[in-house]
Amino acid sequence: MVLKPVAVWIEKERLNGNIVRCLTIILRSRGCYWNRCLMCGYKKDTSKDVTLKDLIDQFNFALKRLSGVDVVKIFTSGSFFDSKEIPKEFRSFVYDALTGKIRKLIVESRPEFINEETAEELSSLEFETEVGIGLETADDFIREHCINKGFSFEDFKRSAKILKSHCVKVKAYILLKPPFLSEGEAIRDAIRSIKAVKGLADVVSVNPTNVQSGTYVEKLWFKGLYRPPWLWSAVEVLRNAEIDAICDPVAYGKARGPHNCGRCDRDVARAIREYSLTQDASVFDGLNCSCFKLWERVVELEDYSRIPLALIHV
Ligand SMILES: [Zn+2]
């Protein structure tokens, strides 16, 4: 049987200041060996018995849409360089298939799989490469106790330096609003984290938490002890980002995703996506909604309430 990818789609992507076509491929793999992060529900996209042939079949299926594409993103719900999850033979197959056809390849990995060997694997390719690392926050306490990520800022730093020394680009994922943080703490943590990765990462991807099935965050959410961040918070973080920052507010406007009042969500999410492509903060200037004032109050008061305020659409 031919296994198909979890998802394949074409989207716009920023490449050296231009907007180009990007093919994003989510492969079903054995999944992330760590699998303990409190907000992560990607286990549902994995299967323990995925073989090398299955990976190749999925990739070949996605390649049918390669025409006119400049950037390819391959995500596995785990680590591209964990050879137990993604065999080296598969990685070589990918590199060969893309050589001469694209300008940039983006993959993801936890820092423990990044070393001289993997960095050389990427730097030997003729196209540009980038590795996304789920740092989530520069704060070790929050990363350990509110996310259960299992690595330190030093680990991130080490892997980012190795990649940079081989001219491989680094993208740091910053989680906007890990559980147990107030809205204001979440904003401040994300802004501080972006500042901390300046010089280590080429770009940050600000990822507003969404409530995924079967996660610890979902348990909190069911009890009214967690609310995904406001879209206004994402805007605030992007406005204060000192390096290139992108944000795709997955599930925006839904109770499980980042949301405002329900009336302005679409416009604010559109501006966030526009900013991601242009890095032009003026896209936020026209945004206006009566819920902005409520958000300001929430940011102020949640530091004291310690439980989410304005849980429902108002
Ligand atoms: Zn609103």
Short mmCIF file of C-alpha atoms and ligand atoms in Angstrom, two decimals:
data_model
loop_
_atom_site.label_atom_id
_atom_site.label_comp_id
_atom_site.label_asym_id
_atom_site.label_seq_id
_atom_site.Cartn_x
_atom_site.Cartn_y
_atom_site.Cartn_z
CA MET A 1 0.00 0.00 0.00
CA VAL A 2 1.22 3.49 -0.82
CA LEU A 3 1.22 5.74 2.25
CA LYS A 4 0.22 9.36 1.63
CA PRO A 5 1.57 12.33 3.61
CA VAL A 6 -0.42 13.74 6.55
CA ALA A 7 -0.77 16.96 4.54
CA VAL A 8 0.70 18.71 1.48
CA TRP A 9 -0.03 22.26 0.47
CA ILE A 10 1.36 25.23 -1.45
CA GLU A 11 1.71 28.54 0.38
CA LYS A 12 3.52 31.84 0.05
CA GLU A 13 6.91 32.19 1.71
CA ARG A 14 9.44 34.97 2.10
CA LEU A 15 12.82 34.21 0.51
CA ASN A 16 15.58 36.83 0.54
CA GLY A 17 13.07 39.67 0.55
CA ASN A 18 10.86 38.23 -2.20
CA ILE A 19 7.58 36.35 -1.91
CA VAL A 20 7.80 32.90 -3.54
CA ARG A 21 5.87 29.63 -3.74
CA CYS A 22 6.54 27.08 -1.02
CA LEU A 23 5.60 23.39 -0.91
CA THR A 24 4.95 22.24 2.65
CA ILE A 25 4.97 18.49 3.30
CA ILE A 26 3.95 16.88 6.59
CA LEU A 27 5.25 13.31 6.57
CA ARG A 28 3.91 10.56 8.75
CA SER A 29 6.91 9.18 10.60
CA ARG A 30 7.50 7.13 13.75
CA GLY A 31 7.14 10.44 15.54
CA CYS A 32 9.09 12.41 18.06
CA TYR A 33 11.04 10.20 20.47
CA TRP A 34 10.56 12.78 23.23
CA ASN A 35 6.77 13.15 22.95
CA ARG A 36 6.35 14.76 26.37
CA CYS A 37 5.64 18.43 25.61
CA LEU A 38 2.50 19.63 27.36
CA MET A 39 0.96 21.34 24.32
CA CYS A 40 1.96 18.85 21.60
CA GLY A 41 -0.65 16.57 20.04
CA TYR A 42 1.30 15.61 16.93
CA LYS A 43 1.46 11.97 18.04
CA LYS A 44 -1.82 11.52 16.16
CA ASP A 45 0.09 12.15 12.90
CA THR A 46 2.61 9.37 13.53
CA SER A 47 2.70 5.62 13.25
CA LYS A 48 5.22 3.28 14.88
CA ASP A 49 5.58 1.03 11.81
CA VAL A 50 6.48 3.62 9.14
CA THR A 51 9.25 2.15 6.95
CA LEU A 52 11.83 3.73 4.65
CA LYS A 53 9.62 2.82 1.70
CA ASP A 54 6.64 4.54 3.35
CA LEU A 55 8.65 7.74 3.75
CA ILE A 56 9.78 7.62 0.12
CA ASP A 57 6.21 6.95 -1.08
CA GLN A 58 4.87 9.95 0.85
CA PHE A 59 7.64 12.21 -0.41
CA ASN A 60 7.15 11.10 -4.03
CA PHE A 61 3.42 11.78 -3.70
CA ALA A 62 4.14 15.35 -2.55
CA LEU A 63 6.75 15.91 -5.28
CA LYS A 64 4.02 15.84 -7.92
CA ARG A 65 3.34 19.42 -6.84
CA LEU A 66 6.95 20.62 -7.02
CA SER A 67 6.61 22.51 -10.28
CA GLY A 68 7.13 26.29 -9.89
CA VAL A 69 8.14 25.91 -6.25
CA ASP A 70 11.20 27.68 -4.80
CA VAL A 71 11.04 26.56 -1.18
CA VAL A 72 10.26 23.11 0.24
CA LYS A 73 9.41 22.53 3.91
CA ILE A 74 9.50 18.97 5.22
CA PHE A 75 8.03 18.46 8.68
CA THR A 76 7.75 15.10 10.41
CA SER A 77 6.11 15.92 13.76
CA GLY A 78 9.54 14.99 15.12
CA SER A 79 13.19 15.56 14.16
CA PHE A 80 14.52 15.33 10.61
CA PHE A 81 17.95 14.40 11.97
CA ASP A 82 16.84 11.70 14.39
CA SER A 83 18.03 8.76 12.31
CA LYS A 84 15.75 6.36 14.20
CA GLU A 85 12.81 8.41 12.98
CA ILE A 86 14.14 9.54 9.59
CA PRO A 87 16.81 7.15 8.21
CA LYS A 88 19.89 8.73 6.65
CA GLU A 89 19.03 6.96 3.37
CA PHE A 90 15.75 8.86 3.23
CA ARG A 91 17.47 12.18 3.83
CA SER A 92 19.88 11.43 0.96
CA PHE A 93 16.92 10.52 -1.25
CA VAL A 94 15.33 13.88 -0.45
CA TYR A 95 18.50 15.85 -1.18
CA ASP A 96 18.99 14.08 -4.52
CA ALA A 97 15.37 14.59 -5.55
CA LEU A 98 15.49 18.32 -4.82
CA THR A 99 18.91 19.13 -6.25
CA GLY A 100 18.65 21.44 -9.25
CA LYS A 101 14.94 22.03 -8.62
CA ILE A 102 14.57 24.35 -5.63
CA ARG A 103 16.29 27.28 -3.92
CA LYS A 104 15.71 26.43 -0.27
CA LEU A 105 14.89 23.48 1.99
CA ILE A 106 13.50 23.93 5.49
CA VAL A 107 13.39 21.08 8.03
CA GLU A 108 12.93 20.80 11.81
CA SER A 109 14.90 19.15 14.58
CA ARG A 110 15.43 19.06 18.30
CA PRO A 111 18.93 20.34 19.18
CA GLU A 112 20.27 16.98 20.40
CA PHE A 113 20.36 15.70 16.80
CA ILE A 114 22.32 18.64 15.45
CA ASN A 115 26.06 18.10 15.27
CA GLU A 116 28.98 18.68 12.89
CA GLU A 117 27.90 15.74 10.75
CA THR A 118 24.29 16.84 10.26
CA ALA A 119 25.35 20.44 9.66
CA GLU A 120 27.79 19.26 6.98
CA GLU A 121 25.05 17.14 5.45
CA LEU A 122 23.10 20.35 4.83
CA SER A 123 25.96 22.66 3.95
CA SER A 124 27.12 20.28 1.21
CA LEU A 125 23.87 20.88 -0.69
CA GLU A 126 23.66 23.36 -3.56
CA PHE A 127 20.50 25.04 -2.27
CA GLU A 128 20.01 27.12 0.85
CA THR A 129 18.95 25.23 3.98
CA GLU A 130 17.27 26.17 7.24
CA VAL A 131 16.56 24.22 10.41
CA GLY A 132 13.64 25.10 12.67
CA ILE A 133 14.26 24.38 16.35
CA GLY A 134 11.44 24.40 18.89
CA LEU A 135 13.15 26.53 21.50
CA GLU A 136 9.70 27.78 22.63
CA THR A 137 11.19 30.24 25.15
CA ALA A 138 14.63 31.49 26.16
CA ASP A 139 13.62 30.99 29.80
CA ASP A 140 14.84 27.61 31.11
CA PHE A 141 12.34 27.57 34.00
CA ILE A 142 9.34 28.09 31.71
CA ARG A 143 10.66 25.62 29.13
CA GLU A 144 11.15 22.94 31.76
CA HIS A 145 8.16 23.46 34.07
CA CYS A 146 5.48 24.89 31.76
CA ILE A 147 6.36 22.97 28.59
CA ASN A 148 8.44 19.91 29.64
CA LYS A 149 10.67 20.37 26.63
CA GLY A 150 13.69 18.51 27.92
CA PHE A 151 16.50 20.73 26.68
CA SER A 152 18.12 23.98 27.77
CA PHE A 153 18.81 27.35 26.18
CA GLU A 154 22.48 26.31 26.15
CA ASP A 155 21.56 23.24 24.06
CA PHE A 156 19.79 25.50 21.57
CA LYS A 157 22.72 27.91 21.51
CA ARG A 158 25.20 25.11 20.83
CA SER A 159 23.19 23.71 17.92
CA ALA A 160 22.47 27.16 16.46
CA LYS A 161 26.19 27.97 16.49
CA ILE A 162 27.08 24.71 14.74
CA LEU A 163 24.48 25.35 12.03
CA LYS A 164 25.53 28.96 11.53
CA SER A 165 29.20 28.01 11.26
CA HIS A 166 28.15 25.82 8.31
CA CYS A 167 26.07 28.60 6.72
CA VAL A 168 22.82 26.82 7.55
CA LYS A 169 20.04 29.18 8.61
CA VAL A 170 18.34 28.84 11.97
CA LYS A 171 14.67 29.40 12.73
CA ALA A 172 13.67 29.49 16.39
CA TYR A 173 10.09 28.58 17.22
CA ILE A 174 8.79 30.68 20.08
CA LEU A 175 5.63 29.44 21.79
CA LEU A 176 3.25 32.28 22.55
CA LYS A 177 1.53 31.48 25.84
CA PRO A 178 2.73 28.23 27.36
CA PRO A 179 0.32 27.01 30.07
CA PHE A 180 0.52 28.61 33.56
CA LEU A 181 1.53 32.05 32.20
CA SER A 182 -0.79 35.03 32.31
CA GLU A 183 -1.47 36.82 29.04
CA GLY A 184 0.98 39.58 30.01
CA GLU A 185 3.68 37.15 31.12
CA ALA A 186 3.29 35.29 27.83
CA ILE A 187 3.77 38.48 25.81
CA ARG A 188 6.80 39.54 27.84
CA ASP A 189 8.32 36.05 27.66
CA ALA A 190 7.98 35.93 23.86
CA ILE A 191 9.47 39.40 23.39
CA ARG A 192 12.36 38.57 25.74
CA SER A 193 12.94 35.25 23.97
CA ILE A 194 13.14 36.90 20.55
CA LYS A 195 15.69 39.35 21.96
CA ALA A 196 17.69 36.45 23.40
CA VAL A 197 18.01 34.60 20.10
CA LYS A 198 19.19 37.68 18.19
CA GLY A 199 22.50 36.71 16.61
CA LEU A 200 21.71 32.98 16.98
CA ALA A 201 18.57 32.68 14.88
CA ASP A 202 17.99 34.24 11.46
CA VAL A 203 14.26 34.29 11.95
CA VAL A 204 11.76 33.47 14.67
CA SER A 205 8.42 31.82 14.16
CA VAL A 206 6.02 32.97 16.84
CA ASN A 207 3.61 30.08 17.41
CA PRO A 208 0.47 30.96 19.35
CA THR A 209 -0.53 27.90 21.37
CA ASN A 210 -3.56 26.04 20.10
CA VAL A 211 -5.34 23.42 22.16
CA GLN A 212 -4.56 20.05 20.57
CA SER A 213 -6.42 16.83 21.35
CA GLY A 214 -5.10 14.52 24.01
CA THR A 215 -2.67 17.04 25.50
CA TYR A 216 -2.16 18.28 29.03
CA VAL A 217 -3.02 21.78 27.79
CA GLU A 218 -6.37 20.39 26.64
CA LYS A 219 -7.07 19.08 30.15
CA LEU A 220 -6.43 22.57 31.57
CA TRP A 221 -8.59 24.13 28.84
CA PHE A 222 -11.53 21.82 29.59
CA LYS A 223 -11.38 23.00 33.21
CA GLY A 224 -11.28 26.68 32.27
CA LEU A 225 -7.67 26.92 33.42
CA TYR A 226 -6.20 27.74 30.02
CA ARG A 227 -7.11 30.13 27.22
CA PRO A 228 -5.07 30.35 24.00
CA PRO A 229 -3.48 33.77 23.48
CA TRP A 230 -5.32 36.73 22.07
CA LEU A 231 -4.42 37.65 18.51
CA TRP A 232 -3.71 41.15 19.88
CA SER A 233 -0.93 39.53 21.93
CA ALA A 234 0.63 38.08 18.79
CA VAL A 235 0.48 41.53 17.18
CA GLU A 236 2.15 43.04 20.25
CA VAL A 237 4.96 40.45 20.08
CA LEU A 238 5.53 40.94 16.35
CA ARG A 239 5.57 44.73 16.73
CA ASN A 240 8.36 44.36 19.29
CA ALA A 241 10.40 41.73 17.44
CA GLU A 242 13.94 42.90 16.84
CA ILE A 243 14.66 40.31 14.15
CA ASP A 244 12.62 38.86 11.27
CA ALA A 245 9.55 37.25 12.75
CA ILE A 246 6.80 35.22 11.18
CA CYS A 247 3.56 33.91 12.62
CA ASP A 248 0.88 31.58 11.32
CA PRO A 249 -1.98 31.70 13.84
CA VAL A 250 -3.19 28.11 13.37
CA ALA A 251 -6.90 27.63 14.28
CA TYR A 252 -7.32 31.39 14.75
CA GLY A 253 -10.78 32.57 15.75
CA LYS A 254 -11.68 29.20 17.27
CA ALA A 255 -12.00 28.55 20.99
CA ARG A 256 -9.07 26.12 20.69
CA GLY A 257 -6.91 28.56 18.75
CA PRO A 258 -5.61 32.10 19.28
CA HIS A 259 -8.60 34.41 19.24
CA ASN A 260 -9.97 37.85 19.98
CA CYS A 261 -13.68 38.65 20.20
CA GLY A 262 -14.91 36.73 17.17
CA ARG A 263 -15.64 39.85 15.11
CA CYS A 264 -12.11 41.02 14.35
CA ASP A 265 -10.26 37.68 14.29
CA ARG A 266 -10.20 37.31 10.54
CA ASP A 267 -8.81 40.80 9.91
CA VAL A 268 -6.19 40.56 12.65
CA ALA A 269 -5.07 37.09 11.49
CA ARG A 270 -4.84 38.38 7.93
CA ALA A 271 -2.63 41.27 9.06
CA ILE A 272 -0.42 38.86 11.02
CA ARG A 273 0.06 36.71 7.90
CA GLU A 274 0.72 39.81 5.81
CA TYR A 275 3.35 40.93 8.30
CA SER A 276 4.99 37.51 8.08
CA LEU A 277 5.47 37.97 4.34
CA THR A 278 6.42 41.65 4.31
CA GLN A 279 7.92 42.37 7.78
CA ASP A 280 6.07 45.69 7.50
CA ALA A 281 4.47 46.66 10.83
CA SER A 282 2.24 49.25 9.15
CA VAL A 283 -0.11 46.35 8.26
CA PHE A 284 -1.29 46.53 11.89
CA ASP A 285 -2.08 50.25 11.82
CA GLY A 286 -5.62 49.98 10.45
CA LEU A 287 -6.75 47.31 12.91
CA ASN A 288 -9.40 48.44 15.30
CA CYS A 289 -12.00 46.66 17.42
CA SER A 290 -13.80 47.35 20.67
CA CYS A 291 -12.22 44.18 22.15
CA PHE A 292 -8.79 45.82 22.13
CA LYS A 293 -9.61 47.66 25.37
CA LEU A 294 -10.81 44.41 26.98
CA TRP A 295 -7.56 42.74 25.94
CA GLU A 296 -5.61 45.56 27.60
CA ARG A 297 -7.54 44.95 30.84
CA VAL A 298 -6.94 41.19 30.60
CA VAL A 299 -3.22 41.74 30.15
CA GLU A 300 -3.24 43.92 33.25
CA LEU A 301 -5.46 41.76 35.47
CA GLU A 302 -4.43 38.19 34.64
CA ASP A 303 -1.15 38.76 36.47
CA TYR A 304 -3.31 38.89 39.63
CA SER A 305 -6.16 36.52 38.81
CA ARG A 306 -3.79 33.72 37.71
CA ILE A 307 -6.69 32.15 35.85
CA PRO A 308 -7.76 33.11 32.34
CA LEU A 309 -10.17 36.03 32.08
CA ALA A 310 -12.60 36.51 29.19
CA LEU A 311 -12.75 32.81 28.36
CA ILE A 312 -15.73 33.14 26.05
CA HIS A 313 -16.30 35.36 23.07
CA VAL A 314 -17.66 38.74 24.13
ZN ZN B 1 -12.43 42.20 18.40
#
